[in-house]
Amino acid sequence: MQWTKVLGLGLGAAALLGLGIILGHFAIPKKANSPAPSISAPQDLDLEILETVMGQLDAHRIRENLRELSREPHLASSPRDEDLVQLLLQRWKDPESGLDSAEAFTYEVLLSFPSQEQPNVVDIVGPTGDIIHSCHRTEENVTGEQGGPDVIQPYAAYAPSGNPQGLLVYANHGTEDDFKELQTQGIKLEGTIALTRYGGVGRGDKAVNAAKHGVAGVLVYTDPADINDGLSSPSETFPNSWYLPPSGVERGSYYKYFGDPLTPYLPAIPSSFRLDLANISGFPPIPTQPIGFQDARDLLCQVNVSVYNRLELRNSSNVLGIIRGAVEPDRYVLYGNHRDSWVHGAVDPSSGTAVLLELSRVLGTLLKKGTWRPRRSIVFASWGAEEFGLIGSTEFTEEFFNKLQERTVAYINVDIAVFANATLRVQGTPPVQSVVFSATKEIRSPGPGDLSIYDNWIRYFNRSSPVYGLVPSLGSLGAGSDYAPFIHFLGISSMDIAYTYDRSKTSARIYPTYHTAFDTFDYVDKFLDPGFSSHQAVARTAGSIILRLSDSFFLPLKVSDYSETLRSFLQAAQQDLGALLEQHSISLGPLVTAVEKFEAEAAALGQRISMLQKGSPDPLQVRMLNDQLMLLERSFLNPRAFPEERYYSHVLWAARTGSVATFPGLSNACSRANDTASGSEAWAEVQRQLSIVVTALEGAAATLRPVADL
């Protein structure tokens, strides 16, 4: 079975981020006893401190953090969300385990909510308009936690209100091809209601594709085949197992972009320009509503969908906690997760916040005892309103764009810390691979046996590297969590860390209770991670990476690992696009040369670093090399590369719609130009995208050359 959902439109909370007050003064000692920065200091990673941190990260404390965080629903801008802001501030200002400073900063942003006075409804109606059956407006209260007053009705955030009525048409995933196939079969789509299931395309794309074919409304449901391994009876689902109950409904944002819809590229602060509501783009064009697979089975014939979503301006806060660096306070290692959830959010996002709180407690305790202070500054972040479209983190990057680009070493994201308890899963850009591998080789994996996290990981996700042999595989970063504005908009090396399931034992696309009222503490405690050893493993992995990035004299970012990615992209272009491009007199020669230049400069920089590591280098010289490592990712940005997109400017990791696994701009352009004539605008765009990639790669190679060389 497949499930339908309706898009919801809402006016959202504003969060005004004043981090500049903190970040702007990093280089200035705040108190008489604060360390005065000295670039000549030789401070390096202290393995004893690292071992101490690993030993003090406590699974029981993480469990109790999660119990408190998920005790009540905490939708963005809700009273409970504000309570958690205060909890974070209290923890980070604690005299015995707090940080150097902590502040909450608020933005006024546009969110979307269902009407409390007129709930969204989906009805089956007869020929005379009489209601034959009504879909459930709420999920079944199986544990006493699904029926509370703060449990938001299932809805599609940012979907427009409306009351479409029409014949029901099953449209699979709601892709463009799905709707074309229906038309090919002679099915009239004008004025119908499309029943679609999650997957295939993004939530909002289902409504966009449907509207192109005259569909009046969209329903979205979760198919138990996609998430429950086909199991659907109440006895087989939560609270008797980890599978989704038949009444479960996945909520979500249907907004195409990320950030506050009213202030694209500007922080949502009082002085910023705001769009008129009529000029906002990226919202679903037709009413949309999510439903459970139990109701999806009952929908027949004529359906009436009533959506009463509304937009609201709301305040939403980010909370930032700072540990100032002793030697390089103007270099930041950022570690973040969002705080808001659709309902209780024990897995998403509170598993990550529980880990964040424990990690900051351990580091804060060492800080307050005077045992340790990092070489570089560490910034802990709790983002607001992520579920509505990465709003808090995006507003932060918009407000502090220049400062963050100039000073941020890396961004570490831990959103859902534990999907399941089988193995580590890391997504990230190539330069972070080395530090992740180094960290995971030194930490014992949960469970029986004596494997490291690295050795356990390689059993589940691996690839053959021409340089290293068989290694764990890092996934690439899309736009599914708060790392998105850091990598796509700012060009900051980023990673996302989680424990996940054994893919050979389940076909679930994500943990089954995702974005439903069944994502509770007991769900985690009984089914996902009894004992919380996987949460502890994630805390140790993230903690080790933070210490290595913040304390190491030489930054542990290995830029030569980008060479493998670039070479694979080049080979895909040559093998799958070369003949086509040649037919249109487009040569890949400049791209070959650019990749070779990068490979040579990356290898040369690695040799210079190795030589310096053998001696007693001038710290200023090391600082210059570290800046080259830090700034490499920025060289792949071109803000004009993808004018049809928003915030996507990284020419290697932008969204790829073409079928060839190569540079996304080139792949996408070739896919669009394939059936057009030579000399068309589509082929001109192919040439433009090729030039963009070549220029970026040449710029990256130049970034890696000795700083005195232009």
XYZ file of C-alpha atoms in Angstrom:
710
model
C 0.000 0.000 0.000
C 1.104 3.555 -0.549
C 0.218 6.630 1.416
C -0.889 10.146 0.527
C -0.187 13.503 2.038
C -1.431 17.019 1.719
C 0.750 20.031 1.633
C 0.378 22.517 4.408
C 1.126 26.205 4.243
C 2.031 28.132 7.315
C 3.310 31.468 8.476
C 6.342 30.932 10.463
C 8.386 31.873 13.349
C 11.036 34.503 13.215
C 14.373 33.847 14.751
C 16.824 36.712 15.121
C 20.322 35.402 15.377
C 22.742 37.591 17.234
C 25.686 35.309 17.027
C 27.795 38.105 15.687
C 27.898 39.471 19.201
C 29.680 36.289 20.214
C 31.604 35.377 17.068
C 32.696 38.934 16.479
C 34.639 38.965 19.714
C 36.306 35.574 19.521
C 39.744 37.078 19.164
C 39.325 39.368 22.171
C 39.854 37.903 25.666
C 36.646 38.435 27.611
C 38.028 38.147 31.134
C 41.284 38.696 32.924
C 41.841 34.938 33.205
C 40.971 34.186 29.569
C 43.887 32.891 27.501
C 45.504 35.481 25.259
C 45.806 34.077 21.731
C 49.327 33.330 20.559
C 49.856 32.029 17.064
C 53.299 30.776 18.132
C 51.837 28.297 20.624
C 52.616 24.666 19.660
C 49.406 23.185 21.110
C 48.383 19.944 19.413
C 45.869 17.138 19.915
C 46.274 15.672 23.410
C 45.621 11.924 23.241
C 45.089 11.726 27.002
C 42.334 14.338 26.798
C 40.840 12.447 23.871
C 40.827 9.219 25.885
C 39.290 11.010 28.870
C 36.451 12.390 26.757
C 35.780 8.982 25.210
C 35.560 7.433 28.671
C 33.288 10.072 30.169
C 30.577 10.067 27.490
C 27.781 8.282 29.345
C 25.021 6.243 27.659
C 22.726 6.577 30.701
C 22.993 10.375 30.637
C 22.157 10.389 26.928
C 19.106 8.244 27.678
C 17.924 10.658 30.374
C 18.537 13.611 28.046
C 16.313 11.963 25.455
C 13.597 11.215 27.995
C 13.420 14.910 28.922
C 13.719 16.258 25.382
C 10.941 14.042 23.998
C 8.611 14.229 27.011
C 6.226 16.595 25.179
C 5.684 17.631 21.550
C 7.908 20.585 20.619
C 6.844 21.971 17.267
C 8.864 24.977 16.134
C 7.811 28.192 17.953
C 5.600 26.285 20.437
C 5.820 26.917 24.205
C 7.632 23.600 24.674
C 10.144 24.580 21.987
C 10.868 27.710 24.010
C 11.193 25.583 27.165
C 13.923 23.591 25.435
C 15.685 26.821 24.457
C 15.858 27.632 28.163
C 17.021 24.089 28.994
C 19.927 24.424 26.573
C 20.856 27.825 27.944
C 20.749 26.476 31.487
C 23.006 23.539 30.609
C 25.478 25.664 28.666
C 25.694 28.272 31.425
C 26.115 25.730 34.219
C 29.003 26.794 36.505
C 30.450 23.273 36.644
C 29.860 21.910 33.149
C 28.928 24.890 31.000
C 30.681 26.628 28.142
C 32.356 30.033 27.874
C 29.162 31.690 26.675
C 25.687 30.823 25.439
C 22.963 32.937 23.848
C 19.610 32.488 22.133
C 18.932 34.554 19.034
C 15.559 34.918 17.425
C 14.273 35.377 13.874
C 10.745 36.204 12.736
C 9.968 33.673 10.037
C 7.006 32.417 8.029
C 5.682 29.050 9.185
C 2.630 27.000 8.194
C 0.091 25.342 10.483
C -3.277 23.610 10.157
C -6.259 25.565 11.432
C -7.337 24.576 14.931
C -10.866 25.801 14.235
C -11.256 23.956 10.922
C -9.215 20.731 10.826
C -8.114 19.394 7.458
C -10.407 16.566 6.298
C -10.494 13.947 3.554
C -13.934 12.471 2.813
C -15.319 9.907 0.407
C -18.551 11.314 -1.006
C -21.411 9.731 -2.902
C -23.025 10.877 -6.171
C -25.303 13.242 -4.284
C -22.489 14.703 -2.187
C -23.266 12.752 0.972
C -20.251 11.667 3.031
C -19.732 7.907 2.904
C -16.447 7.730 4.799
C -14.091 10.191 6.512
C -10.366 9.627 6.889
C -8.889 9.801 10.368
C -7.956 13.316 11.429
C -5.549 12.069 14.091
C -3.420 9.002 14.658
C -4.617 6.197 16.920
C -3.719 6.810 20.564
C -1.940 3.509 21.184
C 0.318 4.579 24.081
C -1.487 7.601 25.514
C 1.004 9.956 23.858
C -0.736 10.412 20.509
C -3.872 12.104 21.833
C -2.507 15.099 23.715
C -3.581 18.687 22.971
C -0.118 19.580 21.665
C -0.025 16.801 19.060
C -0.335 18.658 15.760
C -2.815 17.215 13.266
C -1.094 15.563 10.290
C -0.700 18.120 7.514
C 1.512 19.223 4.647
C 3.282 22.387 5.711
C 3.027 25.264 3.206
C 0.311 23.559 1.138
C -2.400 26.057 0.169
C -5.891 25.887 1.601
C -8.758 24.762 -0.629
C -11.624 22.294 -1.034
C -11.070 20.284 -4.215
C -13.422 17.402 -4.995
C -13.000 14.856 -7.731
C -12.429 11.273 -8.760
C -9.463 9.564 -7.117
C -6.570 8.529 -9.340
C -3.661 6.449 -8.060
C -0.436 8.087 -9.266
C 2.298 5.966 -7.678
C 5.106 8.313 -6.488
C 3.686 11.354 -8.239
C 6.646 11.793 -10.570
C 6.287 13.494 -13.939
C 6.667 10.082 -15.603
C 3.908 8.629 -13.411
C 1.430 11.260 -14.572
C 2.489 10.871 -18.206
C 1.942 7.129 -17.931
C -1.611 7.704 -16.682
C -2.302 9.971 -19.649
C -0.837 7.367 -22.001
C -3.351 4.900 -20.585
C -6.136 7.314 -21.496
C -6.925 8.392 -17.941
C -8.288 11.905 -17.691
C -6.475 13.799 -14.934
C -8.223 17.167 -15.106
C -10.046 17.864 -11.835
C -9.026 14.608 -10.146
C -7.484 13.947 -6.739
C -4.135 12.136 -7.032
C -3.285 9.481 -4.455
C 0.496 9.207 -4.219
C 2.986 7.482 -1.963
C 6.135 8.842 -0.410
C 9.379 8.334 -2.320
C 10.476 8.855 -5.893
C 10.500 12.663 -5.716
C 10.376 15.269 -2.992
C 7.150 15.946 -1.117
C 6.393 19.242 -2.823
C 7.307 17.931 -6.279
C 4.311 15.596 -6.171
C 1.940 18.556 -6.071
C 3.931 20.484 -8.692
C 3.857 17.533 -11.101
C 0.166 16.905 -10.452
C -0.825 20.513 -11.065
C 0.878 20.482 -14.488
C -1.679 17.881 -15.558
C -4.747 19.610 -14.164
C -4.990 17.580 -10.954
C -6.980 19.483 -8.313
C -5.514 18.029 -5.113
C -2.958 15.529 -3.847
C -3.009 12.927 -1.076
C 0.231 11.347 0.133
C 0.597 8.187 2.197
C 3.334 5.862 3.442
C 3.187 2.474 1.771
C 3.913 -0.319 4.275
C 5.922 -2.003 1.526
C 8.283 0.978 1.589
C 8.671 1.327 5.336
C 7.242 -1.703 7.178
C 8.733 -4.542 5.118
C 5.136 -5.136 4.035
C 3.733 -5.612 7.561
C 0.562 -3.660 8.271
C -1.651 -5.255 10.940
C -1.824 -3.612 14.399
C -0.339 -6.715 16.066
C 2.753 -6.375 13.860
C 3.311 -2.667 14.431
C 4.146 -0.235 17.236
C 3.850 -0.661 20.240
C 4.492 -4.349 19.483
C 7.387 -3.705 17.093
C 9.230 -0.807 15.479
C 6.902 -0.767 12.447
C 4.452 2.059 11.718
C 0.813 1.538 12.824
C -1.822 1.721 10.064
C -3.018 5.134 11.274
C 0.503 6.655 11.191
C 0.899 9.767 9.049
C 4.183 11.374 8.025
C 4.127 15.135 8.428
C 6.582 17.354 6.609
C 7.381 20.576 4.832
C 6.385 20.857 1.178
C 8.345 24.048 0.562
C 10.762 23.639 -2.336
C 13.617 25.696 -0.932
C 15.189 26.119 2.475
C 15.300 29.116 4.785
C 12.570 31.637 5.613
C 10.257 31.944 2.565
C 9.913 35.722 3.040
C 13.621 36.598 3.160
C 15.629 34.531 0.653
C 19.368 35.278 0.949
C 18.667 37.696 3.820
C 18.454 36.972 7.558
C 14.924 37.232 8.955
C 15.745 40.174 11.204
C 13.568 43.304 11.578
C 15.596 45.408 9.133
C 15.476 42.894 6.264
C 13.301 43.295 3.182
C 10.428 40.801 3.024
C 8.597 39.536 -0.031
C 4.876 40.011 -0.451
C 3.052 36.746 0.108
C 1.896 36.819 -3.507
C 5.515 36.836 -4.705
C 6.741 33.827 -2.748
C 7.804 30.904 -4.922
C 8.336 27.284 -3.930
C 5.003 26.548 -2.246
C 2.851 23.654 -3.549
C 0.379 24.963 -6.151
C -2.620 22.835 -5.088
C -4.090 21.578 -1.785
C -2.226 18.563 -0.438
C -2.778 16.376 2.618
C -0.944 13.369 4.097
C -2.969 10.356 5.288
C -2.233 6.946 6.821
C -2.067 3.755 4.795
C -5.140 2.527 6.677
C -7.167 5.335 5.078
C -5.431 4.984 1.725
C -6.945 1.497 1.417
C -10.442 2.894 1.974
C -10.357 5.691 -0.589
C -12.581 4.929 -3.579
C -14.413 6.896 -6.253
C -15.235 10.509 -5.415
C -13.055 12.236 -2.825
C -13.348 15.607 -1.151
C -10.223 17.175 0.327
C -10.552 20.177 2.643
C -7.320 21.882 3.603
C -7.384 24.851 5.970
C -3.689 25.518 6.447
C -2.647 29.062 7.288
C 0.545 31.081 7.258
C 1.773 32.750 10.433
C 4.734 34.890 11.395
C 6.342 33.304 14.423
C 9.511 33.734 16.470
C 11.958 30.847 16.362
C 15.318 30.756 18.126
C 18.749 29.310 17.560
C 20.814 28.604 20.667
C 24.600 28.933 20.392
C 27.171 27.786 22.924
C 30.827 28.755 22.559
C 34.142 27.361 23.793
C 36.809 29.931 22.864
C 40.011 28.641 21.331
C 43.263 29.207 23.218
C 45.490 29.718 20.173
C 43.296 30.295 17.129
C 40.003 31.624 18.510
C 39.093 32.972 15.067
C 38.865 29.477 13.587
C 35.565 27.739 14.276
C 34.590 24.084 14.443
C 30.781 24.020 14.295
C 28.671 21.158 15.653
C 24.906 21.393 15.315
C 21.473 19.815 15.290
C 17.952 21.165 15.092
C 15.720 21.223 18.154
C 12.166 21.341 16.777
C 10.101 18.271 15.972
C 6.711 17.539 14.414
C 5.464 15.776 17.546
C 7.534 14.189 20.350
C 10.469 13.703 18.001
C 12.451 11.209 20.077
C 14.425 10.025 17.056
C 14.102 13.117 14.885
C 15.722 15.261 16.200
C 16.030 14.586 19.933
C 18.380 11.627 19.600
C 20.889 14.070 18.121
C 20.213 16.749 20.734
C 20.629 14.185 23.530
C 24.083 13.393 22.150
C 24.912 17.091 21.740
C 24.038 17.818 25.378
C 26.173 14.957 26.682
C 29.137 15.905 24.532
C 28.947 19.563 25.557
C 28.657 18.477 29.229
C 31.865 16.429 29.092
C 33.839 19.119 27.264
C 32.338 21.842 29.450
C 33.383 19.991 32.622
C 36.991 19.748 31.417
C 36.864 23.425 30.501
C 35.530 24.546 33.884
C 38.133 22.452 35.730
C 40.886 24.149 33.774
C 42.005 20.789 32.380
C 41.584 21.661 28.733
C 40.851 24.404 26.264
C 40.845 23.732 22.517
C 43.314 25.288 20.112
C 40.434 26.521 17.925
C 36.971 27.674 18.975
C 34.096 25.191 19.150
C 30.545 26.371 18.463
C 27.615 24.191 19.553
C 24.349 25.037 17.814
C 20.705 24.113 18.383
C 18.822 25.224 15.277
C 15.179 26.312 15.257
C 12.444 25.484 12.727
C 14.439 22.950 10.721
C 11.375 20.871 9.962
C 9.824 23.747 8.027
C 12.802 23.981 5.680
C 16.166 24.271 7.501
C 15.133 27.738 8.608
C 17.285 28.383 11.699
C 20.553 27.206 10.178
C 19.876 29.010 6.900
C 19.132 32.317 8.644
C 22.368 31.888 10.603
C 24.416 31.397 7.428
C 22.709 34.361 5.777
C 23.379 36.706 8.685
C 27.018 35.683 9.194
C 27.879 34.709 5.627
C 31.256 36.450 5.346
C 32.467 35.650 8.849
C 31.599 31.988 8.570
C 33.156 31.630 5.130
C 36.381 33.225 6.314
C 36.719 31.380 9.619
C 34.890 28.033 9.710
C 37.023 24.905 9.563
C 34.175 22.397 9.248
C 30.528 21.778 10.120
C 29.485 18.556 11.895
C 25.781 17.685 11.849
C 24.159 15.069 14.089
C 20.403 15.224 13.450
C 18.975 11.734 13.843
C 21.782 10.192 15.877
C 20.329 6.683 15.723
C 18.056 5.342 12.972
C 18.838 1.818 14.217
C 21.714 0.036 15.931
C 23.618 -1.925 13.265
C 26.370 0.358 11.971
C 27.722 3.855 11.574
C 26.683 5.872 8.526
C 28.498 9.058 7.555
C 27.776 11.463 4.727
C 30.316 14.136 3.939
C 32.631 15.886 1.530
C 35.886 14.075 0.608
C 38.299 16.130 2.791
C 36.591 14.910 5.999
C 37.005 11.224 5.124
C 40.460 10.982 6.707
C 39.493 12.445 10.091
C 36.360 10.283 10.232
C 38.373 7.139 9.509
C 41.028 8.068 12.094
C 38.367 8.625 14.752
C 36.363 5.463 14.078
C 39.403 3.174 14.039
C 40.033 4.035 17.701
C 36.491 3.520 19.078
C 35.025 0.138 19.934
C 31.798 -0.762 18.153
C 28.711 -1.505 20.286
C 27.626 -5.109 20.559
C 29.460 -8.403 20.912
C 32.980 -8.873 19.670
C 35.901 -6.516 19.670
C 35.498 -4.705 16.367
C 36.175 -1.003 16.014
C 33.405 1.208 14.660
C 35.493 1.435 11.475
C 35.761 -2.362 11.079
C 32.057 -2.835 11.767
C 31.142 -0.027 9.367
C 33.137 -1.539 6.507
C 31.065 -4.721 6.795
C 27.889 -2.820 5.863
C 28.931 0.075 3.606
C 32.158 -0.170 1.638
C 33.808 0.704 -1.629
C 37.027 -0.118 -3.413
C 39.370 2.866 -3.473
C 42.199 2.966 -6.028
C 44.317 4.626 -3.328
C 43.335 2.868 -0.085
C 41.774 -0.432 -1.141
C 38.556 -1.487 0.604
C 37.262 1.333 2.840
C 33.925 2.381 4.341
C 31.908 4.455 1.922
C 30.907 8.021 2.770
C 27.594 9.105 1.338
C 27.229 12.465 -0.365
C 25.362 15.376 1.205
C 22.014 16.370 -0.278
C 19.742 18.860 1.464
C 18.009 16.727 4.081
C 19.292 18.462 7.199
C 21.085 21.541 8.520
C 24.367 20.792 6.770
C 22.755 21.987 3.512
C 23.353 25.757 3.814
C 26.888 25.161 5.075
C 27.994 23.044 2.128
C 25.819 24.371 -0.709
C 25.706 28.063 0.229
C 28.932 28.679 2.174
C 31.200 25.955 0.791
C 32.238 24.651 4.215
C 33.484 21.069 4.515
C 30.629 19.238 6.214
C 29.523 15.860 7.488
C 26.423 14.165 8.902
C 26.855 11.322 11.414
C 24.364 8.638 12.504
C 23.948 4.985 13.398
C 21.650 3.096 11.073
C 20.204 -0.289 10.155
C 21.365 -3.353 8.292
C 20.056 -2.852 4.759
C 20.042 -6.603 4.182
C 17.401 -7.046 6.900
C 14.929 -4.290 6.032
C 13.703 -2.435 2.971
C 12.552 0.564 5.025
C 13.461 3.857 3.360
C 13.760 5.409 6.841
C 12.827 4.385 10.380
C 9.085 3.563 10.245
C 7.648 6.139 12.685
C 9.403 9.079 11.004
C 7.500 12.385 11.476
C 4.562 10.662 13.185
C 3.108 10.762 16.692
C 4.644 7.334 17.365
C 8.231 8.654 17.420
C 8.492 8.553 21.231
C 11.034 7.813 23.962
C 9.684 4.289 24.458
C 10.020 3.624 20.728
C 13.742 4.382 20.956
C 14.222 2.687 24.323
C 12.528 -0.577 23.319
C 13.228 -0.979 19.613
C 15.921 1.300 18.199
C 18.668 1.340 20.802
C 18.030 -0.491 24.090
C 20.882 0.460 26.409
C 21.741 3.492 24.242
C 25.107 2.062 23.224
C 24.642 3.271 19.628
C 23.907 6.784 20.892
C 27.121 6.561 22.919
C 29.028 5.388 19.826
C 27.789 8.405 17.862
C 28.775 10.705 20.753
C 32.269 9.199 20.832
C 32.651 9.448 17.072
C 31.493 13.066 16.951
C 33.546 13.941 20.040
C 36.721 12.474 18.606
C 36.203 14.325 15.317
C 35.557 17.617 17.142
C 38.741 17.270 19.195
C 40.839 16.317 16.174
C 39.547 19.301 14.191
C 39.773 21.800 17.048
C 43.074 20.705 18.647
C 45.320 19.319 15.907
C 48.232 21.582 14.952
C 47.822 20.527 11.304
C 44.165 20.393 10.280
C 43.211 16.752 9.575
C 41.488 17.592 6.287
C 42.934 15.620 3.370
C 42.228 17.516 0.175
C 43.864 14.892 -2.037
C 40.849 12.674 -1.294
C 38.921 14.981 -3.627
C 41.058 13.628 -6.474
C 39.215 10.299 -6.429
C 35.854 12.038 -6.699
C 36.960 14.305 -9.528
C 38.535 11.426 -11.421
C 35.357 9.335 -11.111
C 33.237 12.279 -12.288
C 35.583 12.778 -15.250
C 35.513 9.100 -16.216
C 31.699 9.072 -16.093
C 31.590 12.128 -18.358
C 34.029 10.551 -20.803
C 32.301 7.167 -20.910
C 28.658 8.261 -20.866
C 28.692 11.732 -22.407
C 31.868 11.870 -24.483
C 30.388 10.609 -27.752
C 27.308 12.798 -27.423
C 29.390 15.891 -26.708
C 31.681 15.139 -29.622
C 28.672 15.031 -31.959
C 28.008 18.626 -30.943
C 31.661 19.706 -31.239
C 32.149 20.015 -27.469
C 35.500 18.820 -26.162
C 36.213 17.425 -22.705
C 39.913 18.258 -23.144
C 39.865 21.327 -20.857
C 38.107 19.282 -18.170
C 40.759 16.547 -18.380
C 43.488 19.154 -17.985
C 41.733 20.814 -15.048
C 41.336 17.507 -13.181
C 44.992 16.667 -13.773
C 46.045 20.091 -12.455
C 44.032 19.564 -9.305
C 45.475 16.104 -8.742
C 49.022 17.421 -9.106
C 48.518 20.380 -6.767
C 46.722 18.286 -4.150
C 49.561 15.760 -4.157
C 52.169 18.517 -3.932
C 50.399 20.143 -0.984
C 50.264 16.781 0.766
C 54.021 16.416 0.306
C 54.670 19.893 1.725
C 52.565 19.064 4.768
C 54.414 15.771 5.284
C 57.755 17.552 5.130
C 56.680 20.144 7.683
C 55.290 17.499 10.031
C 58.734 15.903 10.231
C 60.330 19.054 11.608
C 59.487 21.953 13.921
C 57.628 24.254 11.557
C 56.848 27.910 12.077
C 53.251 28.005 13.408
C 52.436 30.840 11.028
C 53.521 28.641 8.126
C 51.254 25.876 9.412
C 48.431 28.378 9.764
C 48.796 29.326 6.093
C 48.671 25.679 5.035
C 45.664 25.056 7.247
C 43.872 27.959 5.623
C 44.462 26.382 2.223
C 42.880 23.159 3.483
C 39.984 25.053 5.042
C 39.304 27.242 2.020
C 39.495 24.588 -0.696
C 35.775 23.818 -0.502
C 34.940 27.499 -1.128
C 36.737 27.381 -4.483
C 34.035 25.066 -5.837
C 31.333 27.710 -5.360
C 29.775 29.627 -8.223
C 26.641 31.535 -7.183
C 25.549 31.907 -10.823
C 25.993 28.267 -11.782
C 22.397 27.227 -11.080
C 20.151 30.287 -11.442
C 17.002 28.141 -11.331
C 17.931 26.899 -7.854
C 18.230 28.726 -4.542
C 21.346 28.511 -2.341
C 22.899 25.799 -4.503
C 26.261 27.127 -5.639
C 28.647 24.186 -5.087
C 29.411 22.892 -8.577
C 30.256 19.380 -7.340
C 27.353 18.701 -4.965
C 24.332 20.530 -6.394
C 21.218 18.450 -7.042
C 21.690 16.124 -10.014
C 18.658 15.354 -12.185
C 20.582 13.865 -15.099
C 21.238 10.128 -15.157
C 25.022 10.337 -15.528
C 26.920 10.385 -12.216
C 29.238 13.215 -13.132
C 29.467 16.950 -12.382
C 25.812 17.822 -11.693
C 25.584 20.937 -13.850
C 27.050 19.106 -16.835
C 24.891 16.022 -16.267
C 21.693 18.054 -15.934
C 22.430 20.238 -18.955
C 23.209 17.240 -21.178
C 20.011 15.531 -20.080
C 17.959 18.586 -21.100
C 19.835 19.110 -24.377
C 19.818 15.493 -25.508
C 16.844 15.768 -27.856
C 17.546 19.278 -29.162
C 19.448 20.416 -32.222
C 23.042 21.624 -32.256
C 23.263 25.356 -31.728
C 20.215 25.437 -29.469
C 20.155 27.276 -26.166
C 20.197 23.903 -24.424
C 23.564 23.023 -25.954
C 24.880 26.489 -25.164
C 24.006 25.721 -21.541
C 26.017 22.493 -21.773
C 29.041 24.505 -22.867
C 28.440 27.031 -20.086
C 28.234 24.316 -17.440
C 31.410 22.701 -18.731
C 33.192 26.048 -18.489
C 31.883 26.571 -14.952
C 33.318 23.230 -13.822
C 36.673 23.807 -15.523
C 36.991 27.258 -13.966
C 36.121 25.898 -10.518
C 38.676 23.101 -10.756
C 41.390 25.462 -11.940
C 40.542 27.805 -9.081
C 40.719 24.906 -6.629
C 44.131 23.915 -7.951
C 45.316 27.505 -7.561
C 44.080 27.521 -3.953
C 46.339 24.568 -3.193
C 49.507 26.064 -4.678
C 52.086 27.715 -2.381
C 50.513 30.934 -1.177
C 53.193 33.086 -2.775
C 52.344 31.661 -6.214
C 49.500 33.282 -8.134
